[in-house]
PDB file of N, CA and C in Angstrom:
ATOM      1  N   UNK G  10     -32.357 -44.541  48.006  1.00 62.00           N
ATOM      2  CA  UNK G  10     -32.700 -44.779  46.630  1.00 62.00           C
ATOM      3  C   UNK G  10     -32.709 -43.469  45.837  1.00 62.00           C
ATOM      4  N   UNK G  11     -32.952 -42.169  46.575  1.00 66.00           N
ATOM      5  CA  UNK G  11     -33.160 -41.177  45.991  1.00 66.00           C
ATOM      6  C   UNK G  11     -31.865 -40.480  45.517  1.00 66.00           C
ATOM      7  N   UNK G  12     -30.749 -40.945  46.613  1.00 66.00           N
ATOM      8  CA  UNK G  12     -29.604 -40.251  46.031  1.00 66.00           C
ATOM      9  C   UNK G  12     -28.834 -41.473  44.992  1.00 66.00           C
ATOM     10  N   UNK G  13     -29.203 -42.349  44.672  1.00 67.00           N
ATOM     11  CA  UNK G  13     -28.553 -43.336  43.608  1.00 67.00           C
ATOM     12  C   UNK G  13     -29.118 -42.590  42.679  1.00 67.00           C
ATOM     13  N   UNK G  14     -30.835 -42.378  42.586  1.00 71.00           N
ATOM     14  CA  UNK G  14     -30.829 -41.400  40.671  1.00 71.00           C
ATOM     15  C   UNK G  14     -30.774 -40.297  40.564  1.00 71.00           C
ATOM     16  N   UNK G  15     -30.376 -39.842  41.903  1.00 69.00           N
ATOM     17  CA  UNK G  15     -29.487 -38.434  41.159  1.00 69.00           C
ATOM     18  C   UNK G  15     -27.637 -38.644  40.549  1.00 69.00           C
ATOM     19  N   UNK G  16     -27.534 -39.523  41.325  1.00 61.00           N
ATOM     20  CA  UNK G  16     -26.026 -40.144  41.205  1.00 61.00           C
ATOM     21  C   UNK G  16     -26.040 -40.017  39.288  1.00 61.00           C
ATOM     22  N   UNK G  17     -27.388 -41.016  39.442  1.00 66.00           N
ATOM     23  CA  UNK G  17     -27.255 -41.470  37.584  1.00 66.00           C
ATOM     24  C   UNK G  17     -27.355 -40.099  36.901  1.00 66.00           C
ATOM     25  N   UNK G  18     -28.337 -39.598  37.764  1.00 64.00           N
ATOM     26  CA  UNK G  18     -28.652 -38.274  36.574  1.00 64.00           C
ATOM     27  C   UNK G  18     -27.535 -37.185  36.161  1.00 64.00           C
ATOM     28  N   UNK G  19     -26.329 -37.394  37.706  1.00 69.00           N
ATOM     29  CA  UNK G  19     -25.325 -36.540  37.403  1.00 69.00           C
ATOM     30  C   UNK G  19     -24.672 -37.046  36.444  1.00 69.00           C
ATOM     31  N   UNK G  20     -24.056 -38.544  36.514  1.00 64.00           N
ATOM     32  CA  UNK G  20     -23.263 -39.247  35.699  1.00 64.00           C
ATOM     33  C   UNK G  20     -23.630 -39.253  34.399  1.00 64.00           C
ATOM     34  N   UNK G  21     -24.892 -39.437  34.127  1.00 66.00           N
ATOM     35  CA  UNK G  21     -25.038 -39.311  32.559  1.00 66.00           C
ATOM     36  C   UNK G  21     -25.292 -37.680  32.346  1.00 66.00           C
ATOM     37  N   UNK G  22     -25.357 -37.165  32.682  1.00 60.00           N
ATOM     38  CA  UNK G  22     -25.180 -35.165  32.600  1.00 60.00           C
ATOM     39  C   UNK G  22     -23.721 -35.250  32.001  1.00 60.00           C
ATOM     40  N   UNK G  23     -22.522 -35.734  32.905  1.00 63.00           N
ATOM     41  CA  UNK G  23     -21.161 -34.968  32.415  1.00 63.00           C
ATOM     42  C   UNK G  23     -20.840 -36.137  31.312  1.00 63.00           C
ATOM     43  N   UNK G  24     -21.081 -37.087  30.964  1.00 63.00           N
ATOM     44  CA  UNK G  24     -20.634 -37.944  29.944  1.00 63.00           C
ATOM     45  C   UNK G  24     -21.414 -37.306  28.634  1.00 63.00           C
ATOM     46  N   UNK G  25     -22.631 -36.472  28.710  1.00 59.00           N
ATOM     47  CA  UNK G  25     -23.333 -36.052  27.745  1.00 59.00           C
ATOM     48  C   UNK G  25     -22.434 -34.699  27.629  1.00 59.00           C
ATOM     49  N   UNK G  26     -21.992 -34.566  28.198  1.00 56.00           N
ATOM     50  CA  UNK G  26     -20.757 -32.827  28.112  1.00 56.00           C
ATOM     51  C   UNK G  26     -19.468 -33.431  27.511  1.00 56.00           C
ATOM     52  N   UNK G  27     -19.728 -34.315  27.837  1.00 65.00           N
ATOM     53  CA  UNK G  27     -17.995 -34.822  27.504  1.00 65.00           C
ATOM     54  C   UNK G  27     -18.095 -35.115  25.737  1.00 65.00           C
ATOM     55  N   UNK G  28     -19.173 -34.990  25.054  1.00 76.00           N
ATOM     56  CA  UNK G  28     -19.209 -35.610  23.909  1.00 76.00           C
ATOM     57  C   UNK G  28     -18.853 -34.127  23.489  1.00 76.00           C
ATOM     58  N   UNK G  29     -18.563 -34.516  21.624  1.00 77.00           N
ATOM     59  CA  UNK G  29     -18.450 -33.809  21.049  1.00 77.00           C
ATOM     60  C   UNK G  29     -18.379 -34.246  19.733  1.00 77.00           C
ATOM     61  N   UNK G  30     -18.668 -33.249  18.320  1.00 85.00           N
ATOM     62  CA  UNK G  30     -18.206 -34.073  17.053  1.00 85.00           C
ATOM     63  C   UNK G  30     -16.843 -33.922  16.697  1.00 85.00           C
ATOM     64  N   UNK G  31     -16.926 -34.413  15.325  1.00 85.00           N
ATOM     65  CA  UNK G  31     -15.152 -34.328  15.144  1.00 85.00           C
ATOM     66  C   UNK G  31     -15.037 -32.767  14.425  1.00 85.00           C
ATOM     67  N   UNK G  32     -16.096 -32.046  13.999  1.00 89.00           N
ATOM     68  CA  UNK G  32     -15.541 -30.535  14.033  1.00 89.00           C
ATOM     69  C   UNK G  32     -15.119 -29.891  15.101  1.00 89.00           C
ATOM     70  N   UNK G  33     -16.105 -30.478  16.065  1.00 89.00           N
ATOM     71  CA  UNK G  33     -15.773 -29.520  17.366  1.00 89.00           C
ATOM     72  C   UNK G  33     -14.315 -30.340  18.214  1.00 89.00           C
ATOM     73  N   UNK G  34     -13.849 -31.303  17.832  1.00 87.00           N
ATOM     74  CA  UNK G  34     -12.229 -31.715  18.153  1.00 87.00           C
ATOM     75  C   UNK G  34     -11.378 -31.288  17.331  1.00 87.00           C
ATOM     76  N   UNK G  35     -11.623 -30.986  16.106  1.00 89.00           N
ATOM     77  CA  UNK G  35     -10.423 -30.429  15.332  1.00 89.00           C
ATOM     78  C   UNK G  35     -10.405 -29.090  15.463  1.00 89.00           C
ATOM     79  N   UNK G  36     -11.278 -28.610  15.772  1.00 92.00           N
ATOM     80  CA  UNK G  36     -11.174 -26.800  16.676  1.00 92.00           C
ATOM     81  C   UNK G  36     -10.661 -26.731  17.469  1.00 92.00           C
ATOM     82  N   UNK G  37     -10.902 -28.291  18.295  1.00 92.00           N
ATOM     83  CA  UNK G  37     -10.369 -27.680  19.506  1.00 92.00           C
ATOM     84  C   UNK G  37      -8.291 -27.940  19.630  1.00 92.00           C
ATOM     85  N   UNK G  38      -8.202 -28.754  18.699  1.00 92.00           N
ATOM     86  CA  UNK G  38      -6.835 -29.618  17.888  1.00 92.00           C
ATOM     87  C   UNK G  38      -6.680 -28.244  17.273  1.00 92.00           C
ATOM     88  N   UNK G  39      -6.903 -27.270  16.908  1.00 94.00           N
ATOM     89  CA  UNK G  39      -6.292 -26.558  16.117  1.00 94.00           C
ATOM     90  C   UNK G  39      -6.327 -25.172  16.832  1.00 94.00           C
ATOM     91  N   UNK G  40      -7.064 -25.158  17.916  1.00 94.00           N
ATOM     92  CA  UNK G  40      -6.887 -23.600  18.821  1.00 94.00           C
ATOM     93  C   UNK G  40      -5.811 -24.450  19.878  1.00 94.00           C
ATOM     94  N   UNK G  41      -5.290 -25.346  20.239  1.00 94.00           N
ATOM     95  CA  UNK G  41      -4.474 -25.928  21.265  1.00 94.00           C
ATOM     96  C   UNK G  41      -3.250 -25.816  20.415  1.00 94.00           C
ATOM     97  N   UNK G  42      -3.023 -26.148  19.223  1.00 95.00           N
ATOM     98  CA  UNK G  42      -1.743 -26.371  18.643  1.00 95.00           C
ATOM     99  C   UNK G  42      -1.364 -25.632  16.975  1.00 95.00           C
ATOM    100  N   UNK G  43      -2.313 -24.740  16.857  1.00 95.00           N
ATOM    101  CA  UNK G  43      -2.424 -23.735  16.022  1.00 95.00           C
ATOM    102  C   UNK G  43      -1.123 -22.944  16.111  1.00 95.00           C
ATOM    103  N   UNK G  44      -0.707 -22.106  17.288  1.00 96.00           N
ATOM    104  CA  UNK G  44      -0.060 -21.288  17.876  1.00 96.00           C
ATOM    105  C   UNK G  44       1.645 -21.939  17.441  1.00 96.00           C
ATOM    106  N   UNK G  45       1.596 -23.433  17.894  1.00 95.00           N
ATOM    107  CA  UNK G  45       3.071 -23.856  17.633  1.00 95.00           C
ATOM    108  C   UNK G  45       3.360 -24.455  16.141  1.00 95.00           C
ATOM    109  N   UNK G  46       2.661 -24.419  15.637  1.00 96.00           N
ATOM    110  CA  UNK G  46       2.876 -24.957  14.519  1.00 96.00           C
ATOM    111  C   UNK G  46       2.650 -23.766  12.954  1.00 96.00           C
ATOM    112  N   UNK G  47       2.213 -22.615  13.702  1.00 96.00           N
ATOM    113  CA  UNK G  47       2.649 -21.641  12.908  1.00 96.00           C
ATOM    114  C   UNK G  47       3.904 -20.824  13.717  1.00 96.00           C
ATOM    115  N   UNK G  48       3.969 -21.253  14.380  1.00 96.00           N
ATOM    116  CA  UNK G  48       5.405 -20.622  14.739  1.00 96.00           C
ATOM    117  C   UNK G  48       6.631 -21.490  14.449  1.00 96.00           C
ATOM    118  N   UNK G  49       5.981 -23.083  13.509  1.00 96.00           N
ATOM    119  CA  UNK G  49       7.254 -23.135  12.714  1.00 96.00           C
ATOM    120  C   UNK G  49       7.577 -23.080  11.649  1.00 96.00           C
ATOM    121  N   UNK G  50       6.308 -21.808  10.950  1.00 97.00           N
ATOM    122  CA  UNK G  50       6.367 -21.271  10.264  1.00 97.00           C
ATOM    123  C   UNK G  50       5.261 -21.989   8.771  1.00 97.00           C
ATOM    124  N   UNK G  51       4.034 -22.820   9.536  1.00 97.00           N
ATOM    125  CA  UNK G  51       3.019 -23.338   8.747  1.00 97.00           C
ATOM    126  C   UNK G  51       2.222 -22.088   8.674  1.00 97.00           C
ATOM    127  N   UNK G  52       1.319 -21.976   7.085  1.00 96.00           N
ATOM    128  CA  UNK G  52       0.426 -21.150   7.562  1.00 96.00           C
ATOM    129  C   UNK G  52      -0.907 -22.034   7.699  1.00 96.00           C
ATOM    130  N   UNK G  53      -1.732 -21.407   8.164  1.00 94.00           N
ATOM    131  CA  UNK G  53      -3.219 -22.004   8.674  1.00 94.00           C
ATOM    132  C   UNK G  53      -3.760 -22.142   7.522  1.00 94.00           C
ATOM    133  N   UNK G  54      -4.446 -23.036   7.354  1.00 90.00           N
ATOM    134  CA  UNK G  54      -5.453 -23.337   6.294  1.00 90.00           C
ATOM    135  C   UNK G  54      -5.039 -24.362   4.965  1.00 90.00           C
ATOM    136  N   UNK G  55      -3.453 -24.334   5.539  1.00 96.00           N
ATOM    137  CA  UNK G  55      -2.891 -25.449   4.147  1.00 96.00           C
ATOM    138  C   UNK G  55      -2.849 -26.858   5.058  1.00 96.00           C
ATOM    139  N   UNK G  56      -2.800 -27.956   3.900  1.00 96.00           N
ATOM    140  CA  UNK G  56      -2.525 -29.249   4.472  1.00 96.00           C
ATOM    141  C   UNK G  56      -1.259 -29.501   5.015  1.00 96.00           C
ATOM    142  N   UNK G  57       0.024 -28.784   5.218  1.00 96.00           N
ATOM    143  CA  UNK G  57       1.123 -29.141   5.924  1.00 96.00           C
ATOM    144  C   UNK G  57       0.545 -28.340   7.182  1.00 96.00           C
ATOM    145  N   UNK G  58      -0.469 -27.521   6.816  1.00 96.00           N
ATOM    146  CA  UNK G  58      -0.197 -26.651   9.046  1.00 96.00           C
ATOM    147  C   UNK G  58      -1.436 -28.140   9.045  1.00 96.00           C
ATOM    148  N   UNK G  59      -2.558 -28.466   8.705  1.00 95.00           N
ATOM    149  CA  UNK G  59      -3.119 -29.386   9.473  1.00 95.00           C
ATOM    150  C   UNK G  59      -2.910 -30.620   9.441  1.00 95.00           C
ATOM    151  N   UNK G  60      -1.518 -31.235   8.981  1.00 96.00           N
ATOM    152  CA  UNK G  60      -0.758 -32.172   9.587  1.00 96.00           C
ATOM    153  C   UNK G  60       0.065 -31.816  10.529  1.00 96.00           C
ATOM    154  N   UNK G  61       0.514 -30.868  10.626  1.00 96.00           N
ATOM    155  CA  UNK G  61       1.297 -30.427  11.787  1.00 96.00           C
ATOM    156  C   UNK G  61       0.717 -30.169  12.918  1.00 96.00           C
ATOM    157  N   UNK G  62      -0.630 -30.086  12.885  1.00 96.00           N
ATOM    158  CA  UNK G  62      -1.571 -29.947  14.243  1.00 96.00           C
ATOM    159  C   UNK G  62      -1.857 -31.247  14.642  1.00 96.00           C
ATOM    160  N   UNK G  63      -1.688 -32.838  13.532  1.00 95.00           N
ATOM    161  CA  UNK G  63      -2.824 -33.560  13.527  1.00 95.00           C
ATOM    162  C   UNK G  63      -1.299 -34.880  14.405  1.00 95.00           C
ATOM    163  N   UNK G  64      -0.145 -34.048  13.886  1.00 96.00           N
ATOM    164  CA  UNK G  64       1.064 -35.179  14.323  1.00 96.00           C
ATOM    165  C   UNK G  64       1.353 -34.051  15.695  1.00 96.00           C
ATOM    166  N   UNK G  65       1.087 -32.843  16.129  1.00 95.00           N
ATOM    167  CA  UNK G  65       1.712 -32.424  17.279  1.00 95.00           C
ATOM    168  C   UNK G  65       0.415 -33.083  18.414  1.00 95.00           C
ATOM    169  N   UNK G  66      -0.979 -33.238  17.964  1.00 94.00           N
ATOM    170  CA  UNK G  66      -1.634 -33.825  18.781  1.00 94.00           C
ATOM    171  C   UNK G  66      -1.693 -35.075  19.037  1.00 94.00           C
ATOM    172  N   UNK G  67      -1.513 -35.757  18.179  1.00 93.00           N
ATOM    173  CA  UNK G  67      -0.875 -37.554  18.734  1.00 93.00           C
ATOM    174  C   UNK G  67       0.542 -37.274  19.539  1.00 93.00           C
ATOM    175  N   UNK G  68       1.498 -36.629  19.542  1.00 93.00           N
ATOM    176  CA  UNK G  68       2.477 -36.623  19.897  1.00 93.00           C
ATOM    177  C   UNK G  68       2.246 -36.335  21.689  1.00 93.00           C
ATOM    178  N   UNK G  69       1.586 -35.185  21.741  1.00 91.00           N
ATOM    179  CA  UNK G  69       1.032 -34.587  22.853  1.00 91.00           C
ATOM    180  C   UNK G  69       0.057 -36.054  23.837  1.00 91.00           C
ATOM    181  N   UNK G  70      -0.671 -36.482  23.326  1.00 89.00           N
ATOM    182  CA  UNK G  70      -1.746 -37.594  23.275  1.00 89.00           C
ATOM    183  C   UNK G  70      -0.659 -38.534  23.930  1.00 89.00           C
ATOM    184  N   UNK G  71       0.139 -39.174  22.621  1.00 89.00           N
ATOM    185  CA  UNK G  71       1.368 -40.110  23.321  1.00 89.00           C
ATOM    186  C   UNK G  71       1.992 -39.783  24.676  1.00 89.00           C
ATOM    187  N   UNK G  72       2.205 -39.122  24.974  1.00 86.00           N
ATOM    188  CA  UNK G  72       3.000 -38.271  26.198  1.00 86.00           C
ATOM    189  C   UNK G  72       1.899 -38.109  27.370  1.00 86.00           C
ATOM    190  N   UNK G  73       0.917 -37.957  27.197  1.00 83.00           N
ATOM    191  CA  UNK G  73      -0.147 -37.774  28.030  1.00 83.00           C
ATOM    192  C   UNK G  73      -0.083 -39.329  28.923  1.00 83.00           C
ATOM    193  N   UNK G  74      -0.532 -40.203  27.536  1.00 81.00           N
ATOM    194  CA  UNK G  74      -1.260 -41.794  28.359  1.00 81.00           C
ATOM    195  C   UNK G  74       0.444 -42.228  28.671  1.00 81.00           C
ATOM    196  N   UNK G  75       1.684 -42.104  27.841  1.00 78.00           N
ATOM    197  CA  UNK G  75       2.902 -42.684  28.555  1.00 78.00           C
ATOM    198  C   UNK G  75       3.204 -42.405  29.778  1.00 78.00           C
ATOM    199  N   UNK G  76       2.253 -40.900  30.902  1.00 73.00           N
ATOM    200  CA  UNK G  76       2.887 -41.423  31.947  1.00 73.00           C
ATOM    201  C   UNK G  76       1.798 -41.460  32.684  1.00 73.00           C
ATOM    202  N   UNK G  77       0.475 -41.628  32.043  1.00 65.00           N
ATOM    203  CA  UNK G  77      -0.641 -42.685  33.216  1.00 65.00           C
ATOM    204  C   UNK G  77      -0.191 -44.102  33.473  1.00 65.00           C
ATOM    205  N   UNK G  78       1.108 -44.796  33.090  1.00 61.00           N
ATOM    206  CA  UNK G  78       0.918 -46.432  32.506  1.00 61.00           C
ATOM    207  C   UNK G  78       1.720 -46.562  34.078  1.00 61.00           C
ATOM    208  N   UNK G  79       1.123 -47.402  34.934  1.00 64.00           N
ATOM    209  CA  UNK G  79       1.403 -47.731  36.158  1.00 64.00           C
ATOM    210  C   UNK G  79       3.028 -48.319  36.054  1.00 64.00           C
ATOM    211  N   UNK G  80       3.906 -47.535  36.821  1.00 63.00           N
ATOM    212  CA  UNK G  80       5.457 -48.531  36.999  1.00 63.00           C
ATOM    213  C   UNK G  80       5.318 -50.010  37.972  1.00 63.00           C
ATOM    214  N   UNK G  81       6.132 -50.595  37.362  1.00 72.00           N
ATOM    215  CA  UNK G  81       6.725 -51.917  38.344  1.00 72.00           C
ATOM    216  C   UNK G  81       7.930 -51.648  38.796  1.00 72.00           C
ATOM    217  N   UNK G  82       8.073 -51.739  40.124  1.00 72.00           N
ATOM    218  CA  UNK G  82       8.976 -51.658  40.826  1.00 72.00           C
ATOM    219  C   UNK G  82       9.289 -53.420  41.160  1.00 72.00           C
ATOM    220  N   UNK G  83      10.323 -53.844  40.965  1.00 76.00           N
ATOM    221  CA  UNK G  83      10.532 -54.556  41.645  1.00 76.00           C
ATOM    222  C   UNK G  83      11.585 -55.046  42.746  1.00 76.00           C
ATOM    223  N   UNK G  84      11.476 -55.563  44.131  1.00 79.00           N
ATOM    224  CA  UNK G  84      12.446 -55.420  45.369  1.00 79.00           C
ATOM    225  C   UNK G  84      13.219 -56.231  45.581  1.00 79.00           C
ATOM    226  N   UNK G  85      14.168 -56.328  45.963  1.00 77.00           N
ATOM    227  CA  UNK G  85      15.172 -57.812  46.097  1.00 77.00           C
ATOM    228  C   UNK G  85      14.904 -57.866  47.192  1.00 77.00           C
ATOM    229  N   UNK G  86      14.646 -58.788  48.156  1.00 71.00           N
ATOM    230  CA  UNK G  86      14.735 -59.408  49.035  1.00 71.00           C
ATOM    231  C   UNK G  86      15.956 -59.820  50.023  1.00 71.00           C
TER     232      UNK G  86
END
């Protein structure tokens, strides 16, 4: 019994780490993709570099979960 609430206590520990607000995601959206998107020549602080951070991170995002998505194989017999 004793190691089930530590179990909990760990589990709700890293889900409480895992949070964050949406300043602290668009920092982190903009120190991840800052770098490429002024290197195509956005500068920081205008609304085309933080659409260009906001479409290279869905893009990135897309690409991420497209190859968690389990394949079907299927066998001929």
């Amino acid at each position: 019994m004793k190691a089930l609430k530590s179990l909990y206590v760990i589990l709700f520990a890293t889900l409480l780490a895992a949070c964050a607000t949406p300043q602290e995601r668009a920092a982190r959206a903009i120190e991840r993709h800052g770098p490429y998107c002024e290197g195509l020549g956005y500068s920081r602080g205008t609304e085309s570099f933080i659409n260009c951070v906001r479409q290279e991170q869905a893009r990135v995002e897309y690409l991420v979960n497209s190859y968690q998505q389990p394949v079907q194989v299927k066998v001929k017999k």
